Structure formats: structure tokens, C-alpha cells
Short mmCIF file of C-alpha atoms in Angstrom, two decimals:
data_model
loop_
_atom_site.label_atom_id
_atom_site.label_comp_id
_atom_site.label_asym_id
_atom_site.label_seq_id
_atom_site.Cartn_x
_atom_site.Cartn_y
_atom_site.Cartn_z
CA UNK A 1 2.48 -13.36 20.91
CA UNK A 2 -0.13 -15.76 21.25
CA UNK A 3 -1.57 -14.04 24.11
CA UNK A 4 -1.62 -10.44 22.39
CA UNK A 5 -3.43 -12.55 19.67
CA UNK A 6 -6.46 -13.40 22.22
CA UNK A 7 -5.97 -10.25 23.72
CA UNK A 8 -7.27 -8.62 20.53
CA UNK A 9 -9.91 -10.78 19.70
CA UNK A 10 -11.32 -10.68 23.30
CA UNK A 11 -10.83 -6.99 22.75
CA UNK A 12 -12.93 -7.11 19.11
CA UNK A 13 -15.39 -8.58 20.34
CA UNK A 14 -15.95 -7.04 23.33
CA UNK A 15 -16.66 -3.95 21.05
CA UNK A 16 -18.90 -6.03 18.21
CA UNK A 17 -16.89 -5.40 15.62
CA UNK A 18 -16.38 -9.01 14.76
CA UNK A 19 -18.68 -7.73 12.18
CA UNK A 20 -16.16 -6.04 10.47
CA UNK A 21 -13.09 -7.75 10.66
CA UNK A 22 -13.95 -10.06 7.36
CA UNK A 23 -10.07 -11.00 6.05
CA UNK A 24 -10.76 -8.69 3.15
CA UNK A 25 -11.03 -6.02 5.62
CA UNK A 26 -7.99 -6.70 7.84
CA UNK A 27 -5.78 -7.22 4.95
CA UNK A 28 -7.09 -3.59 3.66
CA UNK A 29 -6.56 -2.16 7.37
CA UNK A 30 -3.46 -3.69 8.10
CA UNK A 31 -1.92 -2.33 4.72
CA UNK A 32 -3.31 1.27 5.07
CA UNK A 33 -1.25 0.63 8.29
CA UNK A 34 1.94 -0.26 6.26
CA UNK A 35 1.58 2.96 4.36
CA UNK A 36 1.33 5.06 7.28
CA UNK A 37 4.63 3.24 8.18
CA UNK A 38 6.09 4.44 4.95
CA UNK A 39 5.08 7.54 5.42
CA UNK A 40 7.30 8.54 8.07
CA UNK A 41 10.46 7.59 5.39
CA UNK A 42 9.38 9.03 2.45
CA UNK A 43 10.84 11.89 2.16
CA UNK A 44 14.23 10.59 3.80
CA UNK A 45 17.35 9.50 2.68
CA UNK A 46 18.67 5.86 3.25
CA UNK A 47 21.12 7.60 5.87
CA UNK A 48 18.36 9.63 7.69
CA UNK A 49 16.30 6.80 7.98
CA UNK A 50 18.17 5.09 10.20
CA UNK A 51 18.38 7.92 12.54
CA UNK A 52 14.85 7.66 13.11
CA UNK A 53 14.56 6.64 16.63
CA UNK A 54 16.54 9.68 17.98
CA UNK A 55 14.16 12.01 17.87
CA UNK A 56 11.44 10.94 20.25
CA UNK A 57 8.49 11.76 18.43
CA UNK A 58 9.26 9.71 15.37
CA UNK A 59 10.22 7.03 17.64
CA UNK A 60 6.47 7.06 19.02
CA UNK A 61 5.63 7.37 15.59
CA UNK A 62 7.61 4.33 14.43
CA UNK A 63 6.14 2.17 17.29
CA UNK A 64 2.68 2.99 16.99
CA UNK A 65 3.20 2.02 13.49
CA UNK A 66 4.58 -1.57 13.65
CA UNK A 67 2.07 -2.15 16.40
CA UNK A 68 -0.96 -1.41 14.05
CA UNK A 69 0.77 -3.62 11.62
CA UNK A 70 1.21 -6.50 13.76
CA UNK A 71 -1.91 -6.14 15.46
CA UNK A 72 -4.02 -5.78 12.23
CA UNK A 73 -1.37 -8.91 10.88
CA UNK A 74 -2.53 -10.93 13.91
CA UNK A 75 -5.87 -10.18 13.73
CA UNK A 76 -5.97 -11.49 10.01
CA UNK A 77 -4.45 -14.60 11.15
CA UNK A 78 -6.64 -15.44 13.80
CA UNK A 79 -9.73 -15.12 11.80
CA UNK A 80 -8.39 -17.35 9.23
CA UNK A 81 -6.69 -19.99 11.24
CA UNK A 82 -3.35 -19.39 10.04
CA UNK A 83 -0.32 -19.62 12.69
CA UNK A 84 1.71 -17.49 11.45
CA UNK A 85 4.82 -18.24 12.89
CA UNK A 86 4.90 -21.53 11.18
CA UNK A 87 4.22 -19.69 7.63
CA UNK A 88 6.91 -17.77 8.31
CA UNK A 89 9.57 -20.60 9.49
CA UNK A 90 8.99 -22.63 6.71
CA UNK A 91 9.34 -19.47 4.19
CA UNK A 92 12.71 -19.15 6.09
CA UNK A 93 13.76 -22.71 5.59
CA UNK A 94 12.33 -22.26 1.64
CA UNK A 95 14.56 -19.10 1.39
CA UNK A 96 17.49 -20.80 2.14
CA UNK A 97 17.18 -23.76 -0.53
CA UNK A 98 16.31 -20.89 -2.84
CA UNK A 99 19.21 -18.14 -1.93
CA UNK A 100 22.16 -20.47 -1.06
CA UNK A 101 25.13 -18.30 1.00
CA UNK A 102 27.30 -18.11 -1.81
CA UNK A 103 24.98 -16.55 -4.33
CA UNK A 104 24.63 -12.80 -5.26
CA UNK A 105 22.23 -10.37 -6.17
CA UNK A 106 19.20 -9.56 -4.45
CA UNK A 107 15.51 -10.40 -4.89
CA UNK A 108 14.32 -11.92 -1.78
CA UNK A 109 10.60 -12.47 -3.51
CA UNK B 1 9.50 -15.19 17.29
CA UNK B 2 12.88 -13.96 18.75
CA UNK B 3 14.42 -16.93 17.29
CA UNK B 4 12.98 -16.07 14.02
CA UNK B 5 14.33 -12.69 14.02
CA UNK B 6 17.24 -13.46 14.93
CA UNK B 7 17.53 -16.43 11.78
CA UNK B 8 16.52 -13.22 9.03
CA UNK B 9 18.84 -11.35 10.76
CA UNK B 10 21.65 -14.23 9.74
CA UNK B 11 20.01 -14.54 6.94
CA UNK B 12 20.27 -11.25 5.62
CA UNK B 13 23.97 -10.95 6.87
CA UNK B 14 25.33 -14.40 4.83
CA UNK B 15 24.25 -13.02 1.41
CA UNK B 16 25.32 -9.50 2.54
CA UNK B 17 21.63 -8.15 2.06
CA UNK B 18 22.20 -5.80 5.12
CA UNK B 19 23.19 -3.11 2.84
CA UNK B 20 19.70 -3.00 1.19
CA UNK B 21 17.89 -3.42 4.64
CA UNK B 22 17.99 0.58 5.57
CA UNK B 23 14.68 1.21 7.46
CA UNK B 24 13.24 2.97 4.21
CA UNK B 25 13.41 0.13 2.07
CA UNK B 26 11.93 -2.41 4.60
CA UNK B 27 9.30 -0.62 5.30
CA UNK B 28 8.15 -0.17 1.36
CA UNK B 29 8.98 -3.97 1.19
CA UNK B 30 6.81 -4.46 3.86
CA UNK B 31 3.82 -2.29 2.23
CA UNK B 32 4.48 -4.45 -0.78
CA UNK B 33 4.12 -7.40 0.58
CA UNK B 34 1.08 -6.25 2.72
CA UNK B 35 -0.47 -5.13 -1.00
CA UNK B 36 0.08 -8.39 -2.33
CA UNK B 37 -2.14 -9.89 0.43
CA UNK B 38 -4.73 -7.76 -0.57
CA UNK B 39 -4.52 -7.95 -4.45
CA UNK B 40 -5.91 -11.65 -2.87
CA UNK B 41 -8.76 -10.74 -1.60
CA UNK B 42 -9.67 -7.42 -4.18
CA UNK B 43 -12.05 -8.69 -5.68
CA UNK B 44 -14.10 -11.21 -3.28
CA UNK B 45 -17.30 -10.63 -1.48
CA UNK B 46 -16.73 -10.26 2.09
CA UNK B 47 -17.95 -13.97 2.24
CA UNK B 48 -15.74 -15.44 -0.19
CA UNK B 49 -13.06 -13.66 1.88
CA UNK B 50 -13.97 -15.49 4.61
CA UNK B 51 -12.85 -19.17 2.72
CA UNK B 52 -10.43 -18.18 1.09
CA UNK B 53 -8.28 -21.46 3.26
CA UNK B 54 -10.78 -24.10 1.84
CA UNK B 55 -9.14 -23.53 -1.85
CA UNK B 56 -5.23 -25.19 -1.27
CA UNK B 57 -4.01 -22.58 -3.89
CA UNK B 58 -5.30 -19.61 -2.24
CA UNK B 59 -4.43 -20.89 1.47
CA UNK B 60 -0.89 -21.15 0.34
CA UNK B 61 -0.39 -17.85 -1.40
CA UNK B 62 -2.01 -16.04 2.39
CA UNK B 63 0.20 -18.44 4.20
CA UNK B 64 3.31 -17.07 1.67
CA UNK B 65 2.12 -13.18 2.10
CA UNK B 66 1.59 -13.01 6.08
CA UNK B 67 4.98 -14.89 6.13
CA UNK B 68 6.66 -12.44 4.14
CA UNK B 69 4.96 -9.26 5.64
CA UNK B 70 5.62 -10.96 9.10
CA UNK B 71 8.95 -11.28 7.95
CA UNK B 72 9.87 -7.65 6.71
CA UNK B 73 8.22 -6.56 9.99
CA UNK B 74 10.97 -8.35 12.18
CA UNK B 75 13.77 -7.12 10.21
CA UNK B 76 12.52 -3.16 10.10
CA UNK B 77 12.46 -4.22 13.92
CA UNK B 78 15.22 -5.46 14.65
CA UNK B 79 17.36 -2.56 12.44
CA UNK B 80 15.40 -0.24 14.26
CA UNK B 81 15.72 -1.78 17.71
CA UNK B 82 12.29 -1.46 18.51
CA UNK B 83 10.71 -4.37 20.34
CA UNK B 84 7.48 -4.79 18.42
CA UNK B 85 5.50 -7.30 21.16
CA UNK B 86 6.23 -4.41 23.89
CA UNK B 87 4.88 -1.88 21.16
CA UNK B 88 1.87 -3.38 20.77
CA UNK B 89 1.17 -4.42 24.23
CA UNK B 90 1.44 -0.87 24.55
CA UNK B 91 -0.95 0.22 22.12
CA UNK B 92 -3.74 -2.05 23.22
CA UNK B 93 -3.49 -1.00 26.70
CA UNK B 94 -4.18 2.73 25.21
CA UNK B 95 -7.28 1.44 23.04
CA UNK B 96 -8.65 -0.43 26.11
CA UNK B 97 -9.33 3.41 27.35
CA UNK B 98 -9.66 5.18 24.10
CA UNK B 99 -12.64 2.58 23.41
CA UNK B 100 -14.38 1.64 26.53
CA UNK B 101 -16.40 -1.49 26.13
CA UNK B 102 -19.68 0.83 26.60
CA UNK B 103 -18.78 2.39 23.74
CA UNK B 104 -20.38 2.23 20.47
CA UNK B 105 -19.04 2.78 16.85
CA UNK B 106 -15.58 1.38 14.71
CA UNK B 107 -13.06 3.68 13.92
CA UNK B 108 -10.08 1.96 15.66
CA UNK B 109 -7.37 4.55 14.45
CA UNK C 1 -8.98 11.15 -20.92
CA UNK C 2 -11.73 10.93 -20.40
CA UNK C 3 -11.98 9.44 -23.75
CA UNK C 4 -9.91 6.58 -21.99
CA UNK C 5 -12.16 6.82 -19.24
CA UNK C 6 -14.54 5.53 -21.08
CA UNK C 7 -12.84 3.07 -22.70
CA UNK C 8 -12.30 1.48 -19.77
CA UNK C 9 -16.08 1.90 -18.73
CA UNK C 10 -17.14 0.19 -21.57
CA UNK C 11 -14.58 -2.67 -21.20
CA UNK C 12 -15.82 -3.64 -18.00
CA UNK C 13 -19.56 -3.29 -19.17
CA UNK C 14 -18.79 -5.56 -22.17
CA UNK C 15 -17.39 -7.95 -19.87
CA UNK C 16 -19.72 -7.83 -16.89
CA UNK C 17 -17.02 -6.92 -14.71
CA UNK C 18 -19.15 -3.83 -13.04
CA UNK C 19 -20.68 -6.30 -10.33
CA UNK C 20 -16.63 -6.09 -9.23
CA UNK C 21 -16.31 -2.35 -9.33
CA UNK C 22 -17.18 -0.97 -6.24
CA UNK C 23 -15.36 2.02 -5.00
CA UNK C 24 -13.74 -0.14 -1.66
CA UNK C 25 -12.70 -2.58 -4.38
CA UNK C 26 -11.41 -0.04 -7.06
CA UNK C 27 -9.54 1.36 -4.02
CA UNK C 28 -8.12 -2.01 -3.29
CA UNK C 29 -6.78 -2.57 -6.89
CA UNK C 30 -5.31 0.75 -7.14
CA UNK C 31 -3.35 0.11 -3.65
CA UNK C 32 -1.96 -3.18 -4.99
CA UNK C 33 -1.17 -1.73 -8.32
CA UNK C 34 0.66 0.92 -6.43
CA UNK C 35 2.69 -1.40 -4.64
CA UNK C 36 3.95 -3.37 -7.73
CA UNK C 37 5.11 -0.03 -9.04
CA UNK C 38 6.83 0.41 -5.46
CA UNK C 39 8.33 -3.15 -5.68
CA UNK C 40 10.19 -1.70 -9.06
CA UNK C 41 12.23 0.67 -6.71
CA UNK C 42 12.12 -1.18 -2.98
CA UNK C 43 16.26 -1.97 -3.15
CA UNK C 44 17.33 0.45 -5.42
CA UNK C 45 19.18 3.45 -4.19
CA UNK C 46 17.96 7.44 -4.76
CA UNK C 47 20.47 7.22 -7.72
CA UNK C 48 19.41 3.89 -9.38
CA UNK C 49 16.18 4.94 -9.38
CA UNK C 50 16.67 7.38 -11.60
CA UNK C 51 17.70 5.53 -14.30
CA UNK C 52 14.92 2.71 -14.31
CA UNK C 53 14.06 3.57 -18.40
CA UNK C 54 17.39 2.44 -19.14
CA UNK C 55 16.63 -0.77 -18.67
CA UNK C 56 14.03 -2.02 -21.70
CA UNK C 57 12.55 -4.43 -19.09
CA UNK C 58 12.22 -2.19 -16.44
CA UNK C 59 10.93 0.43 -18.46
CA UNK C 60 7.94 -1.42 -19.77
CA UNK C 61 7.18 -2.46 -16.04
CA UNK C 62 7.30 1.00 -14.75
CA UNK C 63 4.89 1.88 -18.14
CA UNK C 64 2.56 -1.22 -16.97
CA UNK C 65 2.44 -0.79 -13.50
CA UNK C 66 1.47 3.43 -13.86
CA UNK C 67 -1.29 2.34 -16.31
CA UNK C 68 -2.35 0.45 -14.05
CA UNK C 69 -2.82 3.28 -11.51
CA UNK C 70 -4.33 5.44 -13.76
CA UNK C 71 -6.54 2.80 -14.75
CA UNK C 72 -7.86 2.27 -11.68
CA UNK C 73 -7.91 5.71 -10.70
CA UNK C 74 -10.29 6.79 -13.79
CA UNK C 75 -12.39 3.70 -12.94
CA UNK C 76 -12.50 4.41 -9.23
CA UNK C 77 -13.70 8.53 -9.92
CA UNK C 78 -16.00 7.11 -13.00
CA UNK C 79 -18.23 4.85 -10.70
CA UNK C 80 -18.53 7.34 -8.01
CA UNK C 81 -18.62 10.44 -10.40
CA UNK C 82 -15.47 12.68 -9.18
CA UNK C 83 -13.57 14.62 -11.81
CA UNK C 84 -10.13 14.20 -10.81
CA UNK C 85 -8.83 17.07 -12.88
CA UNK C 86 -11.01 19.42 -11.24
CA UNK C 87 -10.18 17.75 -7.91
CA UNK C 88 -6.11 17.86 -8.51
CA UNK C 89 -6.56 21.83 -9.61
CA UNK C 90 -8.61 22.77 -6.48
CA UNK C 91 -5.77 20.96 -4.72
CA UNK C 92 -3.25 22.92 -6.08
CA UNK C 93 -4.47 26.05 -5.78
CA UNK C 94 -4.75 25.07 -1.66
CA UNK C 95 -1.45 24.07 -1.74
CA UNK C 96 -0.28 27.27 -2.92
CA UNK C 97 -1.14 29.43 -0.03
CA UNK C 98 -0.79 26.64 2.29
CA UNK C 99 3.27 26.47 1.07
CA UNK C 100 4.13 29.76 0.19
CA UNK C 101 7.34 29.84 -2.20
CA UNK C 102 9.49 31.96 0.10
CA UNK C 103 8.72 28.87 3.28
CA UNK C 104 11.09 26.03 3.60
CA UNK C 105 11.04 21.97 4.78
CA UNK C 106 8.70 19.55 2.90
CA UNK C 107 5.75 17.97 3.91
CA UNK C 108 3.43 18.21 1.26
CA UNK C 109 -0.01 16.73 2.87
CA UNK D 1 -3.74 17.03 -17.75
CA UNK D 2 -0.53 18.21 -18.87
CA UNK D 3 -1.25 21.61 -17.98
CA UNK D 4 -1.27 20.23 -13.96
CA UNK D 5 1.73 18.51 -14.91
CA UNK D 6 3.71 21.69 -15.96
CA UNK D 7 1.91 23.45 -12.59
CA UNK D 8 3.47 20.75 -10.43
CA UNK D 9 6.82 20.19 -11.80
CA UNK D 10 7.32 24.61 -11.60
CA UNK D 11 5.19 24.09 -7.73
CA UNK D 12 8.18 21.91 -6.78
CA UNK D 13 10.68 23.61 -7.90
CA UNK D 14 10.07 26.93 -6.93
CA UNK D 15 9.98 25.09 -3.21
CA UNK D 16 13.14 23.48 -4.01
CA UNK D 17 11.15 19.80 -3.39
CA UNK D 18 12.82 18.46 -6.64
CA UNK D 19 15.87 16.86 -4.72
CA UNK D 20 13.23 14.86 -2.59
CA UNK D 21 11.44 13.82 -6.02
CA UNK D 22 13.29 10.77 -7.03
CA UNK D 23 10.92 8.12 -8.83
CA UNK D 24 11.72 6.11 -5.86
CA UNK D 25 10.33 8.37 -3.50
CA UNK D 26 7.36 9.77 -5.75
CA UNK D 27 6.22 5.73 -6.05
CA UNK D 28 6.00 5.49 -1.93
CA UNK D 29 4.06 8.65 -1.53
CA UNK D 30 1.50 7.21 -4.70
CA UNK D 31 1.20 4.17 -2.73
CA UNK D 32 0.87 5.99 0.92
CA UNK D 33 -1.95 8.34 -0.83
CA UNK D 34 -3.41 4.85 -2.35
CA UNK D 35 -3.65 3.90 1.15
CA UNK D 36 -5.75 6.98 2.67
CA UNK D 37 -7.76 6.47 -0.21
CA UNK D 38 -8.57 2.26 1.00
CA UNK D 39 -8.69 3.96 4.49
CA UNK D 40 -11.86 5.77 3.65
CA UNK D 41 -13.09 2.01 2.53
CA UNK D 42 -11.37 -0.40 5.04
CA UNK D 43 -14.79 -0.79 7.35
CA UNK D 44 -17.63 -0.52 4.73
CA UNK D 45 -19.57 -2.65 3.09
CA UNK D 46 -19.71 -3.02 -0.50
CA UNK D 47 -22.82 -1.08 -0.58
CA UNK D 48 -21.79 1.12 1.69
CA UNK D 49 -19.37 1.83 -0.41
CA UNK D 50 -21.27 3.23 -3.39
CA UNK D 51 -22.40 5.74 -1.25
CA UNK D 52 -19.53 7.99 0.27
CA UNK D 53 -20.42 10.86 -1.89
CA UNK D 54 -23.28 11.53 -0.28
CA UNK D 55 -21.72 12.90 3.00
CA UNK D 56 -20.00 15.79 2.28
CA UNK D 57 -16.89 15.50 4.71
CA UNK D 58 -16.33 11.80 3.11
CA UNK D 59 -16.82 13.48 -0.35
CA UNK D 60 -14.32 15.92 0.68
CA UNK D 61 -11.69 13.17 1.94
CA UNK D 62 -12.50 11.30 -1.61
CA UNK D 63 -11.71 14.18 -3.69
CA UNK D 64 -8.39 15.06 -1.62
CA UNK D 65 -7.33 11.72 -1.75
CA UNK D 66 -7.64 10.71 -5.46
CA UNK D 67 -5.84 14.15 -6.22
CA UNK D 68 -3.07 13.53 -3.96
CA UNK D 69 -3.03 10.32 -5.96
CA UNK D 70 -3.30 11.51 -9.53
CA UNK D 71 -0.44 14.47 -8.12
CA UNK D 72 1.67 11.91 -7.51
CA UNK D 73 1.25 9.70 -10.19
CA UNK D 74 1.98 13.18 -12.62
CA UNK D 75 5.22 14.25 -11.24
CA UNK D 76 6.66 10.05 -10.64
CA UNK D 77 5.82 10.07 -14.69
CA UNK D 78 7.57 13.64 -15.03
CA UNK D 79 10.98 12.77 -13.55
CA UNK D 80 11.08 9.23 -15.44
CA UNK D 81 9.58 11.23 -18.85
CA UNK D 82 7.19 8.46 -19.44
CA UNK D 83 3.93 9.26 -21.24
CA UNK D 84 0.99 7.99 -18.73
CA UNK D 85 -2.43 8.21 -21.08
CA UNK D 86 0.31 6.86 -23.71
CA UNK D 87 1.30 3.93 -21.64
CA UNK D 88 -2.46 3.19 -20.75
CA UNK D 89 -4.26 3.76 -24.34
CA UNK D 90 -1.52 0.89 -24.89
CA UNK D 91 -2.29 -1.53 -21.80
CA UNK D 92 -6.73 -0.81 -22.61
CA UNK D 93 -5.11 -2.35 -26.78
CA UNK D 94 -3.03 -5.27 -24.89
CA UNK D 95 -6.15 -6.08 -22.20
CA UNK D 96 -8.96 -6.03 -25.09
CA UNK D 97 -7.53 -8.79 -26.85
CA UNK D 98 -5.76 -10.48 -23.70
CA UNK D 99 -9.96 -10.54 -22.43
CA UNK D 100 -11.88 -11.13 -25.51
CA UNK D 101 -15.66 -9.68 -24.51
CA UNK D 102 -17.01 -13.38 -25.05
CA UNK D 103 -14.41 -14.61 -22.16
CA UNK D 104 -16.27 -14.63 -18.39
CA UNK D 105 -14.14 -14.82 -15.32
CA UNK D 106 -12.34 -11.67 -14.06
CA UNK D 107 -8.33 -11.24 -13.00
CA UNK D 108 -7.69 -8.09 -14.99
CA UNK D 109 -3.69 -8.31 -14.05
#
């Protein structure tokens, strides 16, 4: 991952648009991103929405999707200096003081 | 990053959140979370934006918010069996050509 | 509306808040806003989601969160002078030839 | 306004859309239309910004976008019955004394 990371800021700047990827502006981009991810589901039920990688051109959809997100995501990290892979293991270990396994209900916030 | 998708995917199954975790909803949780990195950021000048990790407050709340979007991105992922580091290898080998470094211009769609 | 619209005009005015209220960042606040009212329905299934009013609390958070759209939607077409009635009926009348009522499927865009 | 409301509750049902209208649905395709809308935004500057009207294709993108929104936001606050200009005439009363015009700072949430 780290790799794709200076893969895409070789690539960025390569272009000059360093420029334009302020945080403010990759945290807009990468959640545009997110809603064009949504926008393949909205319209489906729960059921048809997991059926969404047989059909080949939503797959390609799908992917192309989650790539923008993790690429915009990455982006956002690197300019900041935040390893996000850390963030999220610690969230992980926080989120299992907070939900222990024998609780119920759901609101993973 | 495998070993943190695999730990959410635990995760979810000990408190029996896999029933929630259809593709649909992960992806609007992930748009949420995305939107909740921005609501961060709304109403900075691109240079504020920029040190937003010198306040301890604000560097924790982005740390929380890629770790959460990071982590709704796995688990869509990993429901969906798509290998998100191979998608987005993928995708920057297409932009390489769709935006040759001659180039000139941002619209990196 | 526009009465409100203008309300809301001259609340930011009074306030000096119109330095903040630039279109990208109206934009912005109306995407997060959109995503809290999202975050109301991200687990819930089809049926549940139906019955949100039931619920006092719920109902006054679905009631917050779409004034805060619409909010941020009048403030957004004030600064850069759209009328978003006039906008919505042109819309409509495109979508009426574009779906004609004897077609079928959905994908309103 | 209430007049496009009546238009788009008869426009989706004489397409038989109103099974695919649940409020959960309706809120993720307000928040995917809230994200074309940033879209327009993501790369500009602030100034920038303040100027999309004047180029008629982005004008034309604008207009489509914030009545996509506004369409949305209508029939989500159909199905649930809730009263929008209600429900913000109500948060403007709560946010004018929650704000008092001699307060400075800005986090209008």
C-alpha cells in the first residue's frame, strides 16, 4: 500500500497538480467518490446488492469505485502525514473496549 | 492491511453485525464517514486545511475519520470480494495513459 | 421561501459569516448535512425506514438534518443567484419526455 | 414548492418508482446529488468558486444539480410527511438564539 501511496504522489506531481490537492480538496474529492460508490446501490435492495459483482459491468463499476476512494483516501493521508493504517488499528483495538462480544445492538460510531 | 481486514471481518462476526453489513449499507456508511471528514475541513481556507495536524483536537478527529472510512472500505471489500490494492493498481496504470505527463489541465475523473 | 431565504441571508450578514459562504463551501456543508440525514437510515432495513417518525427522537433528527439541507441549499442558490424552483420545474418538464409513462426500469439521472 | 411536490409524487407513480422510494433510499440519492454538486467545486479555488455562473455549461451543471437535490429532498419529505420550510422556519428560531448576532466565531451545527 505504501508503494501505491508514492506511486500517486510521484504521479501528482508529475502532472503539477500538487497545487490542488490541499486536504480540503481531497477530502471533497474522495467523498464525491464515495457517492458515486453509492450510486451504483441506490436503487437496490439489500438482496440485490450483494449480487453485484455478477454482472461484469457493475463489477468494473464497483472497482473503479473503491479505487478512487482509496486512492483519493491515500492521497489525503500522505499530504497530511497521517499513516493510516495505524489510525485505523488503534480504532480497532478502541472498538473492542467499546463493543465487548457479548453486547447487542448496533452503532459502530 | 490484510490483517486488518481480516480483524473487522471477526469483528463484525462476534457481535453478529454481518447482518447489517449488505454492500448497500457499507457503502452509505462509508459516504458518511467520508462526509464527516469533510464537515472538518468546510469551512477552512485552503491554508488552514493544510494544519489542520498542528491543533491535537483536530489531528485526532482526521486520524478517527480516515480510520473509519478506511475501515468501511475493507469491509464493503471484503463482502464484495474485490481486492481493492489490485483495483487501484489497476486504475493508476489506466491514468498513467489517460494523462500523459505532457499533458496539461486537472480533471482526474 | 424565499422569505426563509432571506432569513437565512440576513443571519449570516448579521453575523459576518458571508466571508464563509462560498459556493465550494456551501456545497461542502450541504454534502455533510446530507450524510447525517443518511447516517439516520445506514442499518435500517427498506421497512424500518419507513417508520423513522415513530420514534420522537428520530423524528426530530430527520426534521433537523432536512433543514439543514434546505438550509444550505437556499444559501448555496442565494450567493450564486439560481432559483431553484425554476431550476427543479425545467427539470421536470425534461424528465417527462426523457421517461415517458408507458417506459419501464428506473434510473432517474 | 408544493405544487413540484404534488408533480413528483404523481411523476413517480405513474412510472411505478414509488416501491424504490423508501426514505432510506431517497436520503442516498440526496446525498449522491450533494456530491455532483461538491464535484463541480472539488478543484477550485474559493474565488474560483464565486464564479461558475459565468460559463454557461458549468451554469447548466449548477442548475441540474441543485434541482436534482431539492427533487430529492421533496419526495424523502413526502414519503416521511414531514413539513420541510416547517422544520426549517423552526431550526432559523432555534439557531438565532443558539448564535446571538453579538457572538463571533462560526460552527453553525
Amino acid at each position: 500500500m505504501s508503494q501505491l501511496q508514492r506511486r500517486l504522489a510521484e504521479f501528482a506531481k508529475a502532472r503539477d497538480w500538487e497545487q490542488y490537492h490541499t486536504p480540503k480538496n481531497l477530502a471533497a474529492a474522495l467523498s464525491v467518490e464515495a457517492g458515486e460508490l453509492v450510486e451504483i446501490f441506490q436503487w437496490l435492495t439489500p438482496e440485490e446488492s450483494g449480487r453485484v459483482m455478477e454482472r461484469p459491468e457493475t463489477a468494473h463499476r464497483v472497482e473503479d469505485e473503491v479505487a478512487d476512494v482509496l486512492s483519493y483516501l491515500l492521497q489525503f493521508c500522505e499530504v497530511l502525514g497521517v499513516d493510516v493504517l495505524k489510525a485505523l488499528a488503534a480504532k480497532i483495538e478502541r472498538n473492542e473496549k467499546r463493543f465487548p462480544t457479548t453486547g447487542s445492538g448496533h452503532s459502530m460510531k
